CSV table of C-alpha atoms in Angstrom, one decimal:
chain,number,residue,atom,x,y,z
A,1,MET,CA,42.8,-19.5,10.1
A,2,ALA,CA,40.4,-16.3,10.0
A,3,SER,CA,36.8,-16.8,8.8
A,4,ASN,CA,35.6,-15.1,5.7
A,5,PRO,CA,32.7,-12.8,7.1
A,6,ALA,CA,30.8,-13.0,3.7
A,7,HIS,CA,31.1,-16.8,3.4
A,8,PRO,CA,27.9,-18.7,3.5
A,9,TYR,CA,29.0,-20.9,6.5
A,10,THR,CA,29.6,-17.9,8.7
A,11,THR,CA,29.0,-18.8,12.2
A,12,ASN,CA,25.7,-17.7,13.8
A,13,ALA,CA,27.5,-15.6,16.5
A,14,GLN,CA,29.7,-14.1,13.8
A,15,SER,CA,26.5,-13.3,11.8
A,16,GLN,CA,24.8,-11.7,14.8
A,17,LEU,CA,27.8,-9.4,15.4
A,18,ALA,CA,28.1,-8.5,11.5
A,19,ALA,CA,24.4,-7.6,11.4
A,20,GLY,CA,24.7,-5.6,14.9
A,21,ASP,CA,27.6,-3.7,13.2
A,22,ALA,CA,25.5,-3.1,10.1
A,23,LEU,CA,22.6,-1.9,12.3
A,24,GLY,CA,24.8,0.4,14.1
A,25,ALA,CA,26.1,1.9,11.0
A,26,LEU,CA,22.5,3.1,10.2
A,27,GLY,CA,22.2,4.3,13.8
A,28,LEU,CA,19.7,1.6,14.8
A,29,THR,CA,19.9,-0.4,18.1
A,30,PRO,CA,20.4,-4.1,17.4
A,31,ALA,CA,17.1,-5.9,18.6
A,32,PHE,CA,16.9,-9.0,20.4
A,33,SER,CA,15.1,-11.0,17.3
A,34,PRO,CA,16.2,-13.7,14.7
A,35,LEU,CA,18.9,-12.6,12.5
A,36,TYR,CA,16.7,-12.8,9.6
A,37,GLN,CA,14.2,-10.4,11.0
A,38,GLN,CA,17.2,-7.9,11.5
A,39,ILE,CA,18.2,-8.2,7.9
A,40,LYS,CA,14.6,-7.7,6.8
A,41,GLY,CA,14.6,-4.5,9.0
A,42,LEU,CA,17.6,-3.3,7.0
A,43,ILE,CA,16.3,-4.1,3.8
A,44,LEU,CA,13.1,-2.1,4.8
A,45,GLN,CA,15.3,0.8,5.8
A,46,SER,CA,16.7,1.0,2.2
A,47,LEU,CA,13.1,0.6,0.7
A,48,GLN,CA,11.8,3.5,2.9
A,49,SER,CA,14.8,5.4,2.1
A,50,GLY,CA,14.2,5.1,-1.7
A,51,GLU,CA,17.5,3.2,-2.5
A,52,TRP,CA,15.6,0.9,-4.4
A,53,LYS,CA,12.4,2.5,-6.1
A,54,PRO,CA,9.1,0.8,-6.7
A,55,GLY,CA,9.5,-1.3,-9.9
A,56,GLU,CA,13.3,-1.6,-9.6
A,57,SER,CA,15.2,-4.6,-8.9
A,58,ILE,CA,17.0,-4.9,-5.5
A,59,PRO,CA,20.6,-6.7,-5.3
A,60,SER,CA,20.8,-10.4,-5.5
A,61,GLU,CA,20.9,-12.5,-2.3
A,62,MET,CA,24.5,-13.1,-2.9
A,63,ASP,CA,25.1,-9.3,-3.0
A,64,LEU,CA,23.0,-8.6,-0.2
A,65,ALA,CA,24.6,-11.5,2.0
A,66,ALA,CA,27.9,-10.0,1.3
A,67,ARG,CA,26.8,-6.4,2.1
A,68,PHE,CA,25.2,-7.6,5.6
A,69,ARG,CA,28.0,-10.3,6.2
A,70,VAL,CA,25.6,-13.0,6.7
A,71,SER,CA,24.5,-16.4,4.9
A,72,GLN,CA,22.4,-16.3,1.7
A,73,GLY,CA,20.0,-18.5,3.6
A,74,THR,CA,19.3,-15.7,6.0
A,75,VAL,CA,18.8,-13.2,3.3
A,76,ARG,CA,16.6,-15.5,1.6
A,77,LYS,CA,14.4,-16.1,4.4
A,78,ALA,CA,14.2,-11.9,5.0
A,79,ILE,CA,13.0,-11.9,1.5
A,80,ASP,CA,10.7,-14.5,1.8
A,81,GLU,CA,8.9,-12.5,4.5
A,82,LEU,CA,9.0,-9.3,2.3
A,83,SER,CA,7.6,-11.2,-0.7
A,84,ALA,CA,4.7,-12.5,1.4
A,85,GLU,CA,3.9,-9.2,2.4
A,86,ASN,CA,3.8,-8.0,-1.1
A,87,LEU,CA,6.8,-5.5,-0.6
A,88,VAL,CA,8.8,-7.3,-3.2
A,89,VAL,CA,8.0,-9.4,-6.1
A,90,ARG,CA,10.3,-12.2,-7.1
A,91,ARG,CA,10.3,-13.0,-11.1
A,92,GLN,CA,11.8,-16.4,-12.2
A,93,GLY,CA,15.2,-16.1,-13.7
A,94,LYS,CA,15.1,-12.1,-13.5
A,95,GLY,CA,15.6,-11.5,-9.7
A,96,THR,CA,13.7,-9.6,-7.0
A,97,PHE,CA,11.9,-6.3,-7.5
A,98,VAL,CA,10.6,-3.5,-5.4
A,99,ALA,CA,6.5,-4.2,-5.6
A,100,THR,CA,4.7,-1.3,-7.4
A,101,HIS,CA,0.9,-0.5,-7.6
A,102,ALA,CA,1.4,0.1,-11.3
A,103,GLU,CA,1.9,-3.7,-11.7
A,104,GLN,CA,-1.3,-5.5,-12.9
A,105,GLN,CA,-1.1,-8.2,-9.9
A,106,VAL,CA,-0.8,-5.4,-7.5
A,107,GLN,CA,-3.3,-3.0,-8.6
A,108,TYR,CA,-6.2,-5.0,-7.1
A,109,ARG,CA,-4.5,-5.8,-3.7
A,110,PHE,CA,-6.5,-3.3,-2.0
A,111,LEU,CA,-9.8,-3.6,-4.1
A,112,LYS,CA,-11.8,-6.6,-2.7
A,113,LEU,CA,-14.9,-5.8,-4.5
A,114,GLN,CA,-15.3,-8.7,-7.1
A,115,PRO,CA,-18.2,-8.6,-9.9
A,116,ASP,CA,-20.7,-11.5,-9.6
A,117,ASN,CA,-19.9,-12.5,-13.2
A,118,GLY,CA,-16.0,-12.7,-14.0
A,119,ASP,CA,-13.0,-10.9,-12.0
A,120,THR,CA,-11.8,-7.5,-11.8
A,121,GLN,CA,-9.3,-8.0,-14.7
A,122,SER,CA,-12.2,-9.2,-17.1
A,123,GLU,CA,-14.3,-6.4,-16.0
A,124,GLY,CA,-11.8,-3.8,-17.0
A,125,PRO,CA,-10.6,-0.5,-15.6
A,126,ALA,CA,-13.3,1.6,-13.7
A,127,GLU,CA,-14.3,4.7,-15.2
A,128,ARG,CA,-13.3,7.4,-12.7
A,129,THR,CA,-15.3,10.6,-11.8
A,130,ILE,CA,-13.7,13.3,-9.5
A,131,ILE,CA,-16.5,15.1,-7.9
A,132,ASP,CA,-14.2,17.5,-6.0
A,133,CYS,CA,-10.6,17.8,-4.5
A,134,LYS,CA,-10.3,20.5,-1.9
A,135,ARG,CA,-7.8,21.4,0.9
A,136,LEU,CA,-9.3,21.5,4.3
A,137,ARG,CA,-8.0,21.5,8.2
A,138,ALA,CA,-8.5,18.1,9.7
A,139,SER,CA,-11.4,17.4,12.1
A,140,ALA,CA,-10.8,15.6,15.1
A,141,ASP,CA,-11.5,12.2,13.8
A,142,ILE,CA,-9.6,12.6,10.5
A,143,ALA,CA,-6.6,14.0,12.4
A,144,ARG,CA,-6.6,10.8,14.7
A,145,ALA,CA,-6.9,8.3,12.0
A,146,LEU,CA,-4.1,10.0,10.2
A,147,SER,CA,-1.9,10.6,13.3
A,148,LEU,CA,-2.0,14.5,12.6
A,149,ARG,CA,-3.2,17.3,14.8
A,150,SER,CA,-6.7,18.8,14.7
A,151,GLY,CA,-6.6,21.6,12.2
A,152,ASP,CA,-3.6,20.3,10.3
A,153,PRO,CA,-4.0,20.7,6.6
A,154,VAL,CA,-5.5,17.7,4.9
A,155,LEU,CA,-6.7,16.9,1.2
A,156,GLN,CA,-10.3,15.6,0.5
A,157,VAL,CA,-11.1,13.8,-2.5
A,158,ARG,CA,-14.4,12.6,-3.6
A,159,ARG,CA,-14.9,10.3,-6.6
A,160,VAL,CA,-17.2,7.7,-8.2
A,161,LEU,CA,-16.0,4.6,-9.8
A,162,ALA,CA,-18.2,3.1,-12.7
A,163,TYR,CA,-18.2,-0.1,-14.4
A,164,ALA,CA,-19.9,-0.7,-17.9
A,165,GLY,CA,-21.5,2.8,-17.3
A,166,VAL,CA,-22.9,1.7,-13.9
A,167,PRO,CA,-21.9,3.7,-10.9
A,168,THR,CA,-20.4,1.2,-8.4
A,169,ILE,CA,-18.3,2.8,-5.8
A,170,LEU,CA,-18.5,6.0,-3.9
A,171,GLU,CA,-15.4,7.1,-2.3
A,172,GLU,CA,-14.3,9.7,0.0
A,173,LEU,CA,-10.4,10.3,0.6
A,174,TRP,CA,-8.3,12.3,3.3
A,175,LEU,CA,-4.8,12.6,2.8
A,176,PRO,CA,-2.1,14.7,4.8
A,177,GLY,CA,-1.7,17.9,3.1
A,178,THR,CA,2.1,18.1,3.3
A,179,PRO,CA,3.2,14.9,1.5
A,180,PHE,CA,0.5,15.4,-1.2
A,181,LYS,CA,1.1,19.2,-1.9
A,182,GLY,CA,0.3,19.7,-5.6
A,183,LEU,CA,-2.3,17.1,-6.0
A,184,THR,CA,-5.4,18.4,-7.8
A,185,ALA,CA,-8.4,17.3,-9.4
A,186,GLU,CA,-6.9,17.9,-12.9
A,187,ARG,CA,-4.0,15.5,-12.1
A,188,LEU,CA,-6.3,13.0,-10.7
A,189,SER,CA,-8.4,13.0,-13.5
A,190,ASN,CA,-5.6,12.9,-16.1
A,191,TYR,CA,-3.8,10.1,-14.6
A,192,ASN,CA,-4.7,6.8,-16.4
A,193,GLY,CA,-3.3,4.4,-13.7
A,194,PRO,CA,-4.3,3.5,-10.4
A,195,MET,CA,-4.5,6.2,-7.8
A,196,TYR,CA,-1.7,4.4,-5.5
A,197,ALA,CA,0.4,4.3,-8.7
A,198,LEU,CA,0.0,8.1,-8.8
A,199,PHE,CA,0.9,8.5,-5.3
A,200,GLU,CA,4.1,6.2,-5.9
A,201,THR,CA,5.3,8.0,-8.9
A,202,GLU,CA,4.5,11.5,-8.5
A,203,PHE,CA,4.6,11.9,-4.7
A,204,GLY,CA,6.9,9.3,-3.5
A,205,VAL,CA,4.3,7.6,-1.2
A,206,ARG,CA,3.9,3.7,-1.4
A,207,MET,CA,1.1,2.2,0.4
A,208,VAL,CA,2.2,-1.0,1.8
A,209,ARG,CA,-0.6,-2.3,4.1
A,210,ALA,CA,-4.2,-1.3,5.1
A,211,ASP,CA,-6.8,-1.8,7.9
A,212,GLU,CA,-10.4,-2.0,7.2
A,213,ASN,CA,-13.7,-1.9,8.7
A,214,ILE,CA,-16.8,-2.9,7.0
A,215,ARG,CA,-20.5,-2.6,8.0
A,216,ALA,CA,-23.7,-2.5,5.9
A,217,VAL,CA,-25.5,0.7,5.6
A,218,ASN,CA,-28.2,2.4,3.5
A,219,PRO,CA,-27.1,5.6,1.5
A,220,ASP,CA,-28.3,9.3,2.4
A,221,SER,CA,-29.9,11.1,-0.5
A,222,GLU,CA,-26.9,12.6,-2.0
A,223,GLN,CA,-25.0,9.4,-1.8
A,224,ALA,CA,-28.0,7.4,-3.4
A,225,GLU,CA,-27.9,10.1,-6.4
A,226,LEU,CA,-24.4,9.6,-7.0
A,227,LEU,CA,-24.7,5.9,-7.0
A,228,ASN,CA,-27.9,5.9,-9.0
A,229,VAL,CA,-29.9,3.7,-6.3
A,230,PRO,CA,-32.8,4.0,-4.0
A,231,ILE,CA,-32.1,5.1,-0.3
A,232,THR,CA,-33.2,1.7,0.9
A,233,ALA,CA,-30.4,0.1,-1.3
A,234,PRO,CA,-28.1,-2.2,0.8
A,235,LEU,CA,-24.6,-0.9,0.8
A,236,LEU,CA,-21.2,-2.0,2.0
A,237,SER,CA,-19.4,0.8,4.0
A,238,VAL,CA,-15.6,0.1,4.0
A,239,GLU,CA,-13.4,2.4,6.1
A,240,ARG,CA,-9.6,1.8,5.1
A,241,VAL,CA,-6.7,3.4,6.7
A,242,ALA,CA,-3.6,2.8,4.3
A,243,TYR,CA,-0.1,3.1,5.7
A,244,THR,CA,3.3,3.3,3.9
A,245,TYR,CA,6.6,2.2,5.6
A,246,ASN,CA,7.3,2.4,9.3
A,247,ASP,CA,3.4,2.0,9.8
A,248,THR,CA,2.9,5.6,8.9
A,249,PRO,CA,-0.8,6.4,8.1
A,250,MET,CA,-1.1,8.1,4.6
A,251,GLU,CA,-4.7,7.8,3.7
A,252,LEU,CA,-8.1,7.5,5.1
A,253,ARG,CA,-10.6,6.3,2.7
A,254,ARG,CA,-14.3,5.8,3.1
A,255,GLY,CA,-16.0,4.0,0.3
A,256,LEU,CA,-19.7,2.8,-0.3
A,257,TYR,CA,-20.0,-0.1,-2.4
A,258,ARG,CA,-23.0,-1.4,-4.4
A,259,THR,CA,-24.0,-5.1,-3.8
A,260,ASP,CA,-26.4,-5.8,-6.4
A,261,THR,CA,-24.0,-6.8,-9.0
A,262,HIS,CA,-20.8,-7.2,-7.0
A,263,HIS,CA,-19.5,-8.8,-3.8
A,264,TYR,CA,-16.9,-8.2,-1.4
A,265,ARG,CA,-14.1,-11.2,-1.6
A,266,ASN,CA,-11.4,-11.7,0.9
A,267,ALA,CA,-9.1,-14.6,0.7
A,268,LEU,CA,-7.8,-15.8,4.1
A,269,SER,CA,-4.7,-18.0,4.8
């Protein structure tokens, strides 16, 4: 009797062949990796292509299993990893959704600065002041961080984030010019949500992970004035490179954080 390729008891060999067919249909070479990892890669392809946009639901595990001709358990394991990486969000009784920076629980994913009293949510949203937003040519170090060529167009943004009227974070951002064509200081100032949500909704760029380097510094005179601190104040310097799908760097951000009322917190697991 011929076996049904969509049946949850499909053999592993049949599943591997089916996943290979699915990969081949997308022009990919099947990798020698666990089957669930291959299915995870296929789901990532759909996320990257925009088949399911931030905030939208993805097909059920049953539907994905039928689509890729594997068991539901294999799909579930792939989605477990995507959920652990904050790329999708499971909602009890509703399904699985593409994570978005517009969601409350995701907004603070990359912001590790916490008030000494309370938390980021009790503190409320920051008051944002855009100092400038201008187009420049990438210097060698900026180009290297963003995988560009020296002289390529980039967008530089400087802003101050204040809590309860106290300037707390001074940020300088560099973005590749082409994906963010049309971004202006006015658009940044008028958008009420998180900056990464703006990147998602208006430019189709979703930051999915970031690398950071942290060191202790003193501000220069201009930085001290913008943060309203003496030049001897201890600050945290945080340099972050944020990536979209496929490990493509899309932002270099250098922030100076005040430490008199806030601290840097990172949960390790």
